[in-house]
Coordinates of C-alpha atoms and ligand atoms in Angstrom, one line a residue:
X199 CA -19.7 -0.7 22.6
X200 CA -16.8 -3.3 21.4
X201 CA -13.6 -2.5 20.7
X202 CA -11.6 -3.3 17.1
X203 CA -8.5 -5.2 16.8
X204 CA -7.2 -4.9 13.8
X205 CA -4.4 -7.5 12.2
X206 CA -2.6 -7.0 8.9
X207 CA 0.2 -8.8 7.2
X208 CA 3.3 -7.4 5.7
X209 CA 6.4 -8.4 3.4
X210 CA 5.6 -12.0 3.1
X211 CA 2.3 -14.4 2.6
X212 CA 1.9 -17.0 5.0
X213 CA 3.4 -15.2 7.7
X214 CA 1.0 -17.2 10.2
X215 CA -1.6 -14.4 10.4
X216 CA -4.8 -16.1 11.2
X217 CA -2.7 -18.7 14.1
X218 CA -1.6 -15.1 15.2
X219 CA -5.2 -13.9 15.0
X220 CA -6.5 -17.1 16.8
X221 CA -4.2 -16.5 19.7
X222 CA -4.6 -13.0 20.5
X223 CA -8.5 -14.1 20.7
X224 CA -7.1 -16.8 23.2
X225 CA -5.9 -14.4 25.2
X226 CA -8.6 -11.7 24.9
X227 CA -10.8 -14.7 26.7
X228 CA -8.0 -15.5 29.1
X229 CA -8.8 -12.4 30.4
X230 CA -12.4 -13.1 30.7
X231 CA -13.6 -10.9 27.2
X232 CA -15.9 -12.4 24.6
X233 CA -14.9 -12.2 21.0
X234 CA -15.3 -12.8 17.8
X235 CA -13.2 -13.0 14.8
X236 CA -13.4 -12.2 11.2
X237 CA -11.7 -12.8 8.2
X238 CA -11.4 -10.3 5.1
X239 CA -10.2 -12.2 2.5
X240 CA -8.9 -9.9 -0.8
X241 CA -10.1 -12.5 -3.6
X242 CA -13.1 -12.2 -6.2
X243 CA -14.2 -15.4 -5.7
X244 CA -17.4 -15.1 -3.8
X245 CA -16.7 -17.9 -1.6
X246 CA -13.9 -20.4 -1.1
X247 CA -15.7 -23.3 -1.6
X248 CA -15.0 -24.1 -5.5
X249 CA -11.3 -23.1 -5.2
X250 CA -9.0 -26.2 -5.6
X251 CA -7.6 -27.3 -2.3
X252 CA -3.7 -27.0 -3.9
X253 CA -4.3 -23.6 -4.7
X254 CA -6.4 -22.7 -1.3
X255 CA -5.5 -25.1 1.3
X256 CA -8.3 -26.8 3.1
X257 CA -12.2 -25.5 2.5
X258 CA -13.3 -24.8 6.7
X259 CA -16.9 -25.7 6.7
X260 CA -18.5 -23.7 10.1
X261 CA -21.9 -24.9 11.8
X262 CA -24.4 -23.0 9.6
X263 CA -23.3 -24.7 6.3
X264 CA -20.8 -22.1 5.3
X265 CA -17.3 -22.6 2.9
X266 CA -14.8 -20.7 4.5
X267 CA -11.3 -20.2 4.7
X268 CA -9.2 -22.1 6.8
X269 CA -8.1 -19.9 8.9
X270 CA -11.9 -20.0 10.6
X271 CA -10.5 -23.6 11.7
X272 CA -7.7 -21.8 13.6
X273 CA -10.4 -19.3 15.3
X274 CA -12.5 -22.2 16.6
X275 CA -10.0 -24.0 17.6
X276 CA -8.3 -21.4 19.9
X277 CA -11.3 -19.9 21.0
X278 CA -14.6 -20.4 21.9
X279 CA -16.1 -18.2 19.0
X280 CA -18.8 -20.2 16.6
X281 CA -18.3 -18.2 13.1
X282 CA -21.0 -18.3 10.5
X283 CA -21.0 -17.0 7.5
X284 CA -20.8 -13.5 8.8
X285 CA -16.8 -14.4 9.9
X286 CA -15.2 -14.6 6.4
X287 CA -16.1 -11.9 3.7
X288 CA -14.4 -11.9 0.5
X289 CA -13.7 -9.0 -1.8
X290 CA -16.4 -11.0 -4.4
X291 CA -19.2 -11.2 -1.8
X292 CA -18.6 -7.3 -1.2
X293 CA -19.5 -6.3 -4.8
X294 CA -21.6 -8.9 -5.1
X295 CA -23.6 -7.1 -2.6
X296 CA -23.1 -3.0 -3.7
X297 CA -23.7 -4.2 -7.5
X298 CA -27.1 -6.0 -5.9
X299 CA -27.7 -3.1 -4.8
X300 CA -26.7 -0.8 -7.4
X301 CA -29.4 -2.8 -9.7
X302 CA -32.5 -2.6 -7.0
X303 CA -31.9 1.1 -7.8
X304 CA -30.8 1.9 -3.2
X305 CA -28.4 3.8 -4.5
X306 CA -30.8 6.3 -5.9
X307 CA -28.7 6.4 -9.1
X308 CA -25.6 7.8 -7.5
X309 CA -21.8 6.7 -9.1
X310 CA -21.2 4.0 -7.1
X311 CA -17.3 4.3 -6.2
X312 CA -14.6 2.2 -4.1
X313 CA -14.6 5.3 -1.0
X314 CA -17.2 5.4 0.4
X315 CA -19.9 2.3 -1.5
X316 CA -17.1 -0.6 -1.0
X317 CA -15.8 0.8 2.2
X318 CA -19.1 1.2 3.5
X319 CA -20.1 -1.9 3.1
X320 CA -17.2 -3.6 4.1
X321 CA -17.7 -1.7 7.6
X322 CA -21.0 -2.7 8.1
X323 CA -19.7 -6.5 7.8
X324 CA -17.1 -5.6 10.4
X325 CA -19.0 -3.4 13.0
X326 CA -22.2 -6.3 12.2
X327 CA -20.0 -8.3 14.3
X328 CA -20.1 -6.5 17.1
X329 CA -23.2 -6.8 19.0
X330 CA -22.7 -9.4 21.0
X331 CA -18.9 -9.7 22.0
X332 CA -16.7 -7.3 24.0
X333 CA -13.8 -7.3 21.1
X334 CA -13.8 -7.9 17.1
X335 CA -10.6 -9.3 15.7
X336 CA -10.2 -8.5 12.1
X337 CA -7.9 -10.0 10.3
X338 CA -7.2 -8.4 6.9
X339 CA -5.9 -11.1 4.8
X340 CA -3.3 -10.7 2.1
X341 CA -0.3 -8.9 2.1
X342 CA 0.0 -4.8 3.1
X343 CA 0.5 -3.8 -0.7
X344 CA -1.0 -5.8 -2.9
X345 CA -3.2 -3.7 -5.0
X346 CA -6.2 -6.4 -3.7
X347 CA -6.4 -5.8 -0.1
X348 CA -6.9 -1.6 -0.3
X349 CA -10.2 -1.5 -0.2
X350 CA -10.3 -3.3 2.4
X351 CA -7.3 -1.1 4.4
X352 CA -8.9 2.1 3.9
X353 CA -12.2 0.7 5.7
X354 CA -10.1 0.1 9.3
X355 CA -8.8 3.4 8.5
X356 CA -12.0 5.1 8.2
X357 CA -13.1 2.8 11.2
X358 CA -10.6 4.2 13.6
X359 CA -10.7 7.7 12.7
X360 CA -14.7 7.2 13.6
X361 CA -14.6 5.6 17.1
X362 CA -12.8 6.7 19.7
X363 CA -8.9 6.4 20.0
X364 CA -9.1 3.8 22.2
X365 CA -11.8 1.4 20.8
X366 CA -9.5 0.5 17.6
X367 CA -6.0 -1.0 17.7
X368 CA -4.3 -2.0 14.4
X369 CA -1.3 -4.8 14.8
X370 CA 0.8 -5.7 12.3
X371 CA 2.4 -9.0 11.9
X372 CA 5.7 -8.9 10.2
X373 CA 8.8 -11.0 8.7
X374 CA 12.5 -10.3 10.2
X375 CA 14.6 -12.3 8.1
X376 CA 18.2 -14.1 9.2
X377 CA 20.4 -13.7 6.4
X378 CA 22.3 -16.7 6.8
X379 CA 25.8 -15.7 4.7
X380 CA 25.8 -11.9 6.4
X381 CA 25.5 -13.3 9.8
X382 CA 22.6 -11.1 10.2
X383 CA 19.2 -10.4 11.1
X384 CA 17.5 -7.7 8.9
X385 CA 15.1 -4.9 9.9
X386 CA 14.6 -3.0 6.8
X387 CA 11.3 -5.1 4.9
X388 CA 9.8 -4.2 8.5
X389 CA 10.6 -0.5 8.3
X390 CA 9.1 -0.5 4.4
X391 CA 6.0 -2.8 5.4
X392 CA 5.2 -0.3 8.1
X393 CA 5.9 2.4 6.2
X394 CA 3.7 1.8 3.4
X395 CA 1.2 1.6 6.5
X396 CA 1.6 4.6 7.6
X397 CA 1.2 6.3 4.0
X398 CA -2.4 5.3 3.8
X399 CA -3.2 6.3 7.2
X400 CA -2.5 3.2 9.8
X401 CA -0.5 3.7 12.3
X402 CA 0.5 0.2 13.9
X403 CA 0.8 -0.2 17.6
X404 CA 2.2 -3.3 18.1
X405 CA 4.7 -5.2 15.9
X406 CA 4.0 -8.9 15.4
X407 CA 7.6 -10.0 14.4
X408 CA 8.1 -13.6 12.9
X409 CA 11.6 -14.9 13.1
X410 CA 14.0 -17.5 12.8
X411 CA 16.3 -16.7 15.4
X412 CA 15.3 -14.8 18.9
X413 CA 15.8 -10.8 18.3
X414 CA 18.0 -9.1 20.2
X415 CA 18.0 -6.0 22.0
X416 CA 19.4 -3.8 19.6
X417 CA 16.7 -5.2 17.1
X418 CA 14.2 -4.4 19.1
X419 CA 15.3 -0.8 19.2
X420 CA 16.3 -0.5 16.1
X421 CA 12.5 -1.7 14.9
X422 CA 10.9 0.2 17.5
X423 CA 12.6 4.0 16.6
X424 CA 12.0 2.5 12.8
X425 CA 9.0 2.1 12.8
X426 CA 7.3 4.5 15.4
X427 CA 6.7 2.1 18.0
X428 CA 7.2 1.2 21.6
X429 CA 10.2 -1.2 22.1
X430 CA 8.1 -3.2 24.5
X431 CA 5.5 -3.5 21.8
X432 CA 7.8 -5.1 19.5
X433 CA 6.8 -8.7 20.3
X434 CA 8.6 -11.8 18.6
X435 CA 6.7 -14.1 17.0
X436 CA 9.5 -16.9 16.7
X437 CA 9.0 -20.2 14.7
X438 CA 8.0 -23.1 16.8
X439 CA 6.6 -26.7 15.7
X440 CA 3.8 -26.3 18.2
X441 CA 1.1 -23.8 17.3
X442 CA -0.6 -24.1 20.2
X443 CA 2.3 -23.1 22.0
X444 CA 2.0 -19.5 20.6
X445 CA -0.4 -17.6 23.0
X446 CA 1.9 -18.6 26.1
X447 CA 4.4 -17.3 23.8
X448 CA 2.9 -14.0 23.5
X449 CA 1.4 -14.7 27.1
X450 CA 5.2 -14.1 28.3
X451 CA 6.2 -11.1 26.4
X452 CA 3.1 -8.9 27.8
X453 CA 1.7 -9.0 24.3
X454 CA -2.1 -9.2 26.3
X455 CA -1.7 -6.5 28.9
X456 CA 0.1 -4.1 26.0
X457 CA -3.3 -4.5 24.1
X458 CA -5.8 -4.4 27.4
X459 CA -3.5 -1.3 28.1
X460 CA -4.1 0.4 24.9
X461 CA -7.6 -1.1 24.6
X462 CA -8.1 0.8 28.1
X463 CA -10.0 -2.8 29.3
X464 CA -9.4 -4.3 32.6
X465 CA -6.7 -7.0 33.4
X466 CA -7.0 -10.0 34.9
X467 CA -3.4 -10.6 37.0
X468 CA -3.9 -14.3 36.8
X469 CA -5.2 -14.9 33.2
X470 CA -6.8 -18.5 33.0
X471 CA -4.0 -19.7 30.5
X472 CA -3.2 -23.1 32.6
X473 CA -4.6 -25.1 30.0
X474 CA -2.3 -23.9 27.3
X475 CA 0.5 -25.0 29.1
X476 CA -1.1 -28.3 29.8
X477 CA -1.3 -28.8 26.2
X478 CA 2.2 -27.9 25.5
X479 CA 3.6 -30.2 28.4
X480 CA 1.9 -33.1 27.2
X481 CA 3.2 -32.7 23.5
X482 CA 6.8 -31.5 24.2
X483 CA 7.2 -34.5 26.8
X484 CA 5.4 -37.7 26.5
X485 CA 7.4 -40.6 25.5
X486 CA 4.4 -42.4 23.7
X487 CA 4.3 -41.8 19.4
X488 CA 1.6 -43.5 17.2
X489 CA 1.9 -43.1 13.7
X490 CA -0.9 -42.5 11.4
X491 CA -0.8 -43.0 7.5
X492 CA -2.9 -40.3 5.9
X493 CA -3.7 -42.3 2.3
X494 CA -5.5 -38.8 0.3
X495 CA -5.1 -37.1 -3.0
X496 CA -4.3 -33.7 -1.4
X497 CA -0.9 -35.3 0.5
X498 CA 1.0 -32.9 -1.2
X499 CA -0.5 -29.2 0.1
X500 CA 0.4 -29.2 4.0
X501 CA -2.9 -27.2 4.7
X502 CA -5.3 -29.1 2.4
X503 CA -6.3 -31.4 5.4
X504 CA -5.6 -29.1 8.0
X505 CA -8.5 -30.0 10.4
X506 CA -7.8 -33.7 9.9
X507 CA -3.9 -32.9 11.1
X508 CA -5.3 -30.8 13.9
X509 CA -7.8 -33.0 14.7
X510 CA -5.7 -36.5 14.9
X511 CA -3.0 -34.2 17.1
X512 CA -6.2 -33.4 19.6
X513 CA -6.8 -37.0 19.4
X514 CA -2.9 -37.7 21.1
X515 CA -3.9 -35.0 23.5
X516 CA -6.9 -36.7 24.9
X517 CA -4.6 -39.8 24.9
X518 CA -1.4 -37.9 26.2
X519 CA 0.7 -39.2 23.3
X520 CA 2.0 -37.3 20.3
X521 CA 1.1 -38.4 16.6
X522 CA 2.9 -38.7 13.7
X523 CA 2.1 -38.4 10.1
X524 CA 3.1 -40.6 7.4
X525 CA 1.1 -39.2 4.5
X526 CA 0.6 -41.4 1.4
X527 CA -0.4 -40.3 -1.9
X528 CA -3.4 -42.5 -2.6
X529 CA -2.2 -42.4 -5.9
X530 CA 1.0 -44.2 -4.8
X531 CA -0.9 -46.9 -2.7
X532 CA -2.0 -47.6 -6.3
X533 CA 1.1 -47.9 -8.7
X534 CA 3.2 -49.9 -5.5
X535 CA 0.7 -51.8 -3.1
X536 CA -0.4 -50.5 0.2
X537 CA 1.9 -53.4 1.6
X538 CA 5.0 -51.9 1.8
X539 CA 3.9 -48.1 2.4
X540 CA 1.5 -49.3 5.3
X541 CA 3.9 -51.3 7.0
X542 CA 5.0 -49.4 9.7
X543 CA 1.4 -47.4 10.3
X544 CA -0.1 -48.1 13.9
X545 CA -3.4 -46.6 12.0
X546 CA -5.0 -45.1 8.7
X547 CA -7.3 -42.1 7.8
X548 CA -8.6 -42.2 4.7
X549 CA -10.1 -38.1 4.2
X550 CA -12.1 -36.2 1.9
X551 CA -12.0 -35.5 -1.7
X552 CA -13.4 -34.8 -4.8
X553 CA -12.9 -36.4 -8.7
X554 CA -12.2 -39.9 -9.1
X555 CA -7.9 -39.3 -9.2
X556 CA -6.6 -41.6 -6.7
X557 CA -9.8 -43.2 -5.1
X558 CA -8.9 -47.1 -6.6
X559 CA -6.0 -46.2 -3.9
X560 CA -8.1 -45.4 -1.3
X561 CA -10.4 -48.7 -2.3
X562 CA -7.2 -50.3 -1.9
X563 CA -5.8 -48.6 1.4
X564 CA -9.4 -49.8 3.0
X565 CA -9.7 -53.2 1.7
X566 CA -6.1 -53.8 3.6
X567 CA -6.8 -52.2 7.0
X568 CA -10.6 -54.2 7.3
X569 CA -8.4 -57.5 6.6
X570 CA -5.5 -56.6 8.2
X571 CA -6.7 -55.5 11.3
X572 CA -5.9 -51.9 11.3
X573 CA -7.2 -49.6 13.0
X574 CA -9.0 -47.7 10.5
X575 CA -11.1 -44.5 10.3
X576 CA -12.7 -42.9 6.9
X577 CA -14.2 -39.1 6.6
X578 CA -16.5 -38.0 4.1
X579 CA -14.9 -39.7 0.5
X580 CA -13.3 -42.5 2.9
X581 CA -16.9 -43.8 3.8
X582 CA -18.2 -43.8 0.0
X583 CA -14.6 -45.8 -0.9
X584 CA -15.3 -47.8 2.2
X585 CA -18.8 -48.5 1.0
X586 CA -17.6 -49.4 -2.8
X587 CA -14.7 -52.2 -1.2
X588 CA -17.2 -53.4 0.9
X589 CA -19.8 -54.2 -2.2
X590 CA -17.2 -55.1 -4.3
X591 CA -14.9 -57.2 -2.4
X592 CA -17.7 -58.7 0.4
X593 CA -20.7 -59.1 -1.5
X594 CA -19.6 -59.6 -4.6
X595 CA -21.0 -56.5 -6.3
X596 CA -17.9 -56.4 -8.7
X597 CA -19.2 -53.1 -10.4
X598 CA -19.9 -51.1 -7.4
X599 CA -19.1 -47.6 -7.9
X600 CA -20.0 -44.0 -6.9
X601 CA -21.9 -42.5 -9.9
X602 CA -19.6 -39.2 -9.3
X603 CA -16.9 -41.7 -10.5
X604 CA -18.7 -43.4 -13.5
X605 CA -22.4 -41.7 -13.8
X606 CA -23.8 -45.1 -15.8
X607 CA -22.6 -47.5 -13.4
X608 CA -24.9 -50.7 -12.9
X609 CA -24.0 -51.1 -9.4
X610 CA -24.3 -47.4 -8.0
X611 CA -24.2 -48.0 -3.8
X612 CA -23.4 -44.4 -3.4
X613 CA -25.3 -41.9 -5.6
X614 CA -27.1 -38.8 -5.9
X615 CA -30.4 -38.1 -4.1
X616 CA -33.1 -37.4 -6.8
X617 CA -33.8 -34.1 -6.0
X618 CA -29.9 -33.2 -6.6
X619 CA -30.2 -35.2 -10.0
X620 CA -30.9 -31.9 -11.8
X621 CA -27.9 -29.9 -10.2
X622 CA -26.4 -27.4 -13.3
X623 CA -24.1 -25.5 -10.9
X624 CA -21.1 -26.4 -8.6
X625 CA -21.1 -23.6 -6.3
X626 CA -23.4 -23.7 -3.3
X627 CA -25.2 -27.3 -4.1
X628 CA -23.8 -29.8 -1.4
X629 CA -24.8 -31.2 1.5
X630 CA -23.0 -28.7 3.7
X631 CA -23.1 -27.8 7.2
X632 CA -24.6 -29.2 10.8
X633 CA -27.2 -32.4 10.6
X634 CA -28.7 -35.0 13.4
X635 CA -27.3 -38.0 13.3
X636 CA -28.7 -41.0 15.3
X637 CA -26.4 -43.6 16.9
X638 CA -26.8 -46.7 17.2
X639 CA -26.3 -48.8 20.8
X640 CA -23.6 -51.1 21.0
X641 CA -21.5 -49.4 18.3
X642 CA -17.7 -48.1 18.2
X643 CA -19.4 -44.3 18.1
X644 CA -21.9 -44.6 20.9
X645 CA -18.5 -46.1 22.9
X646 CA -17.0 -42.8 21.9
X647 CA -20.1 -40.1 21.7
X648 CA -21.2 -41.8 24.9
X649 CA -24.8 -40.3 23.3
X650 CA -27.4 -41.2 21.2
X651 CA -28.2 -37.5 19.1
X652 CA -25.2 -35.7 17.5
X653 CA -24.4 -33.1 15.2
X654 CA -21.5 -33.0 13.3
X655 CA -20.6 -31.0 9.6
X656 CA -21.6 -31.9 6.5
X657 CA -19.4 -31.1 3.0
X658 CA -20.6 -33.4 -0.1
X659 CA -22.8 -33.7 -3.1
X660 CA -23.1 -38.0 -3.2
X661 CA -24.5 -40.4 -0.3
X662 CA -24.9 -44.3 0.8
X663 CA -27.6 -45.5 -1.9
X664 CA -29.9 -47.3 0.6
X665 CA -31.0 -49.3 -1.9
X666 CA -28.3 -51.4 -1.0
X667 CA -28.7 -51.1 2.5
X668 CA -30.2 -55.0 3.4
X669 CA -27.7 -56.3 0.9
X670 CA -24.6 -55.0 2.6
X671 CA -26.1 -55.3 6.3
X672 CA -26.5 -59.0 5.6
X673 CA -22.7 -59.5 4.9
X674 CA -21.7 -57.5 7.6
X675 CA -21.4 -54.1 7.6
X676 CA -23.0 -51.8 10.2
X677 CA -25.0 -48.8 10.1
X678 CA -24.1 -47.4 12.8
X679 CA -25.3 -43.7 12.2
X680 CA -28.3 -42.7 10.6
X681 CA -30.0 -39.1 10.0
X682 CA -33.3 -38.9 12.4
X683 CA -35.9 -39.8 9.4
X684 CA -33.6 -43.2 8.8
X685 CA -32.9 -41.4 5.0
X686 CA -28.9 -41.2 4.8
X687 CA -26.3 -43.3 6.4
X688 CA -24.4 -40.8 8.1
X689 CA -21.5 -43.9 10.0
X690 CA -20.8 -46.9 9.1
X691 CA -18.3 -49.8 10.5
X692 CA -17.3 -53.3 10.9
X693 CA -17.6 -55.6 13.7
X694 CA -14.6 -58.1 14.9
X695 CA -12.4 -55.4 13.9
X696 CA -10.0 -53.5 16.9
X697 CA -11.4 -49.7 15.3
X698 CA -13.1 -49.6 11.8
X699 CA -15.3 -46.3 11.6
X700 CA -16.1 -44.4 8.5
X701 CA -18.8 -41.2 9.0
X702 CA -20.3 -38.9 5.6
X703 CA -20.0 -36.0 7.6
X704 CA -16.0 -34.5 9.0
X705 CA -15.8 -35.0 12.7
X706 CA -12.7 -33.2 12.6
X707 CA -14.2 -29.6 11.9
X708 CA -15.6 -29.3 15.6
X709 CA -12.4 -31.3 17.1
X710 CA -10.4 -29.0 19.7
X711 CA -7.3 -29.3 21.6
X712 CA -9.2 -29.2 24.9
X713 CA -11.9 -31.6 23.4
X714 CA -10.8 -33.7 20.9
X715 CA -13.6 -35.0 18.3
X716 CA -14.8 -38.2 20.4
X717 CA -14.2 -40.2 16.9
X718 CA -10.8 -39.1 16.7
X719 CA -9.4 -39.8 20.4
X720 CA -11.3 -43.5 20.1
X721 CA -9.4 -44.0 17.0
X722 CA -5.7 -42.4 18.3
X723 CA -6.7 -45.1 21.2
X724 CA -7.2 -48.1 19.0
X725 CA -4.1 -47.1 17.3
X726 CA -1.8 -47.0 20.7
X727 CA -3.0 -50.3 21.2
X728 CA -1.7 -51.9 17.9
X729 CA 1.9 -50.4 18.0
Ligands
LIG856 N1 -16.8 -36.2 -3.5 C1 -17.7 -36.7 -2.5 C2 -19.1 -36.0 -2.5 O1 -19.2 -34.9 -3.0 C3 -17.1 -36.6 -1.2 C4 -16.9 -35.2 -0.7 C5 -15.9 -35.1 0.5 O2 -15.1 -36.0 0.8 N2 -15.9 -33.9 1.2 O3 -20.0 -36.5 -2.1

């Protein structure tokens, strides 16, 4: 039998609750427990993966081919959990599922309400979970409230008062403001947050608090009588620039062996947390910086490339140094040259992406780092733009294009596959989740796979038209990586270059700060050496 952890968010939205989520699971296996953790997302949409990345941040893309939120990035990062689709549930995949079932006629033509047809089955996704693992984190997202997430509260409700007292803890993570001109740090959205709690049935145990400024004392006490808690469970969640400094923080103020307490689970007096602190150390002291120019069209959102941030910091780790961002509209690159704006990079990523907006940019950005000698690496988008400069600029196929960019182009080197020629719906139609890839000897990414098989994440609709293939491997360019039945070009690069990779599929969704994506420390490396 597992036991339930149950996370919520109150007063304010991006709070930090999944990075909150993700540690506690850190620390849950620091004390030698499996878990797992879910997300319960609020929203109608049934799954994240046709929501624009400026309204929704980055689209996480787990091992099994599912679009999920991005917080499932955070889980796998911290923890050894592998989500599926069964990790992220959205309000729209719950109706989705009673109305299905309403219509095969289950329900044996009972009114099908909220309490108990929704609750129920938003239960069964939780306890589903629980099979396998020795604690389910569930984190509720949205904020403690909102007319959205109720549903979703009165299921963890129900869910404690079924199991035993012990088996279910509900945590609440929480803003405590500074108010700069009073000189003081306030309590009282804390005390309503838990309030409004309380009035639907949860009672939180432990107080997740995030702040500006350390609380004091009196704080604490003041919070804890508030709000019905123990002061030693009133744990501050202050702001740092390193997230992966946050389950040492929690490490420090007993926030594990409260929850093992409560939990009534064994605890481990030396929890393995040694290589947190390694992490931190290397980041908070090493003297060596590369910077990276990020050339997208999502610069402007801080999460929209999330994994690629995460992912290139991993990539310093592995190469104790720290890395900087400069992040370039690709859109800019286009209006002002990439000349000036690339001038101080010691390397360039060009990511993902969708719609032709920007992507002459990203033509340009690549077309600059293969002469210039930069070290340059291209995910997903950034292959197909470094397969377009490549025909157009080395081969002389002035008209190359992608046909998602101009459908009736005469020189099409990346394209649909036939059998998607007859798509009529966005949702659910891309290439999306693990595929083989074979590597080729001798290459930059059998130098840094050290292997001949991999398996890395696919999220995209267009591919390399191998029609073209001979054409471009005669003037240069290298197909490094190809799926098993020689079909799709899944890495390509140049030769006589120090580090010029681009891969269709995104390395950096299986990067972690303990093993950085093999692509992605290569390329930090290639970049340390041209500073
Ligand atoms: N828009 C391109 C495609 O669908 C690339 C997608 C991506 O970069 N994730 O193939």
């Amino acid at each position: 039998m597992s036991k339930f952890i149950f996370i919520t968010g109150g007063v304010v939205s991006s709070l930090g609750k999944g990075i909150a989520s993700a540690s506690i699971g850190a620390l849950m296996e620091s004390h030698g427990y499996k878990i797992t953790i879910l997300k319960l997302d609020p929203y109608i949409n049934v799954d994240p993966g046709t929501m624009s990345p400026f309204q929704h941040g980055e689209v996480y893309v787990t091992e099994d081919g599912t679009e999920t939120d991005l917080d499932l990035g955070h889980y796998e990062r911290f923890t050894n959990t592998k989500t599926t689709k069964s990790n992220n549930t959205t309000s729209g995949q719950i109706y989705n599922s009673v109305i299905q079932k309403e219509r095969e006629g289950k329900y044996l033509g009972k009114t099908i309400q909220v309490v108990p047809h929704i609750t129920d089955e938003i239960k069964s996704k939780i306890t589903d979970l629980s099979k396998d693992v020795d604690i389910v984190i569930c984190e509720i997202g949205g904020t403690v409230g909102d007319i959205e997430s109720l549903p979703f509260l009165e299921s963890i409700r129900q869910l404690h008062l079924q199991h035993n007292t012990k088996d279910t803890l509900f945590i609440h993570l929480t803003l405590v403001p500074y108010i700069k001109a009073a000189e003081e740090t306030k309590t009282k959205p804390t005390q309503h947050s838990v309030a409004s709690l309380r009035q639907i049935g949860i009672l939180p145990r432990i107080l997740l608090c995030r702040t500006e400024k350390p609380l004091s004392d009196d704080i604490k006490e003041k919070i804890a009588l508030f709000c019905n808690i123990k002061k030693e469970a009133v744990i501050e969640a202050i702001d740092t620039d390193l997230i992966y400094e946050i389950p040492l923080i929690f490490h420090k103020q007993g926030l594990d062996k409260i929850i093992l307490e409560f939990l009534d689970m064994k605890i481990k007096t030396n929890p393995g947390l040694s290589r947190w602190g390694n992490i931190v150390k290397i980041l908070r002291t090493t003297e060596k910086d590369v910077k990276i120019g990020v050339v997208g069209k999502y610069i402007k959102l801080q999460d929209s490339y999330k994994s690629i941030y995460e992912a290139l910091t991993h990539g310093g780790i592995a190469n104790k140094c720290r890395v900087k961002f400069i992040k370039i509209d690709s859109e800019t690159i286009e209006k002002e040259g990439p000349e000036k704006l690339l001038k101080d990079v010691n390397g360039v990523i060009v990511p993902g992406g969708f719609g032709i907006r920007g992507v002459e940019g990203m033509i340009e950005t690549i077309r600059y780092c293969r002469e210039k000698q930069i070290p340059f690496l291209g995910i997903c988008l950034g292959l197909q733009c470094t397969i377009i400069e490549f025909a157009r600029h080395v081969c002389g196929l002035e008209k190359a294009h992608s046909t998602e960019f101009q459908p009736e182009c005469p020189q099409p080197v990346v394209c649909l596959l036939d059998e998607q020629k007859m798509m009529t719906k966005l949702g659910g139609t891309m290439r999306l989740g693990s595929y083989p890839c074979k590597i080729a000897k001798g290459t930059f990414s059998f130098k840094a796979y050290g292997k001949e098989l991999i398996h890395e994440r696919h999220r995209h609709r267009w591919e390399f038209n191998v029609a073209y293939f001979e054409e471009l491997e005669k003037k240069g360019m290298v197909f490094a990586g190809l799926s098993p039945d020689r079909k799709l070009v899944e890495i390509v690069e140049l030769k006589n270059h120090p580090f010029f990779v681009a891969t269709q599929f995104h390395p950096e969704f299986k990067s972690k700060p303990f093993a950085s994506a093999p692509l992605f420390s290569y390329f930090i490396k290639a970049c340390l050496n041209n500073r």
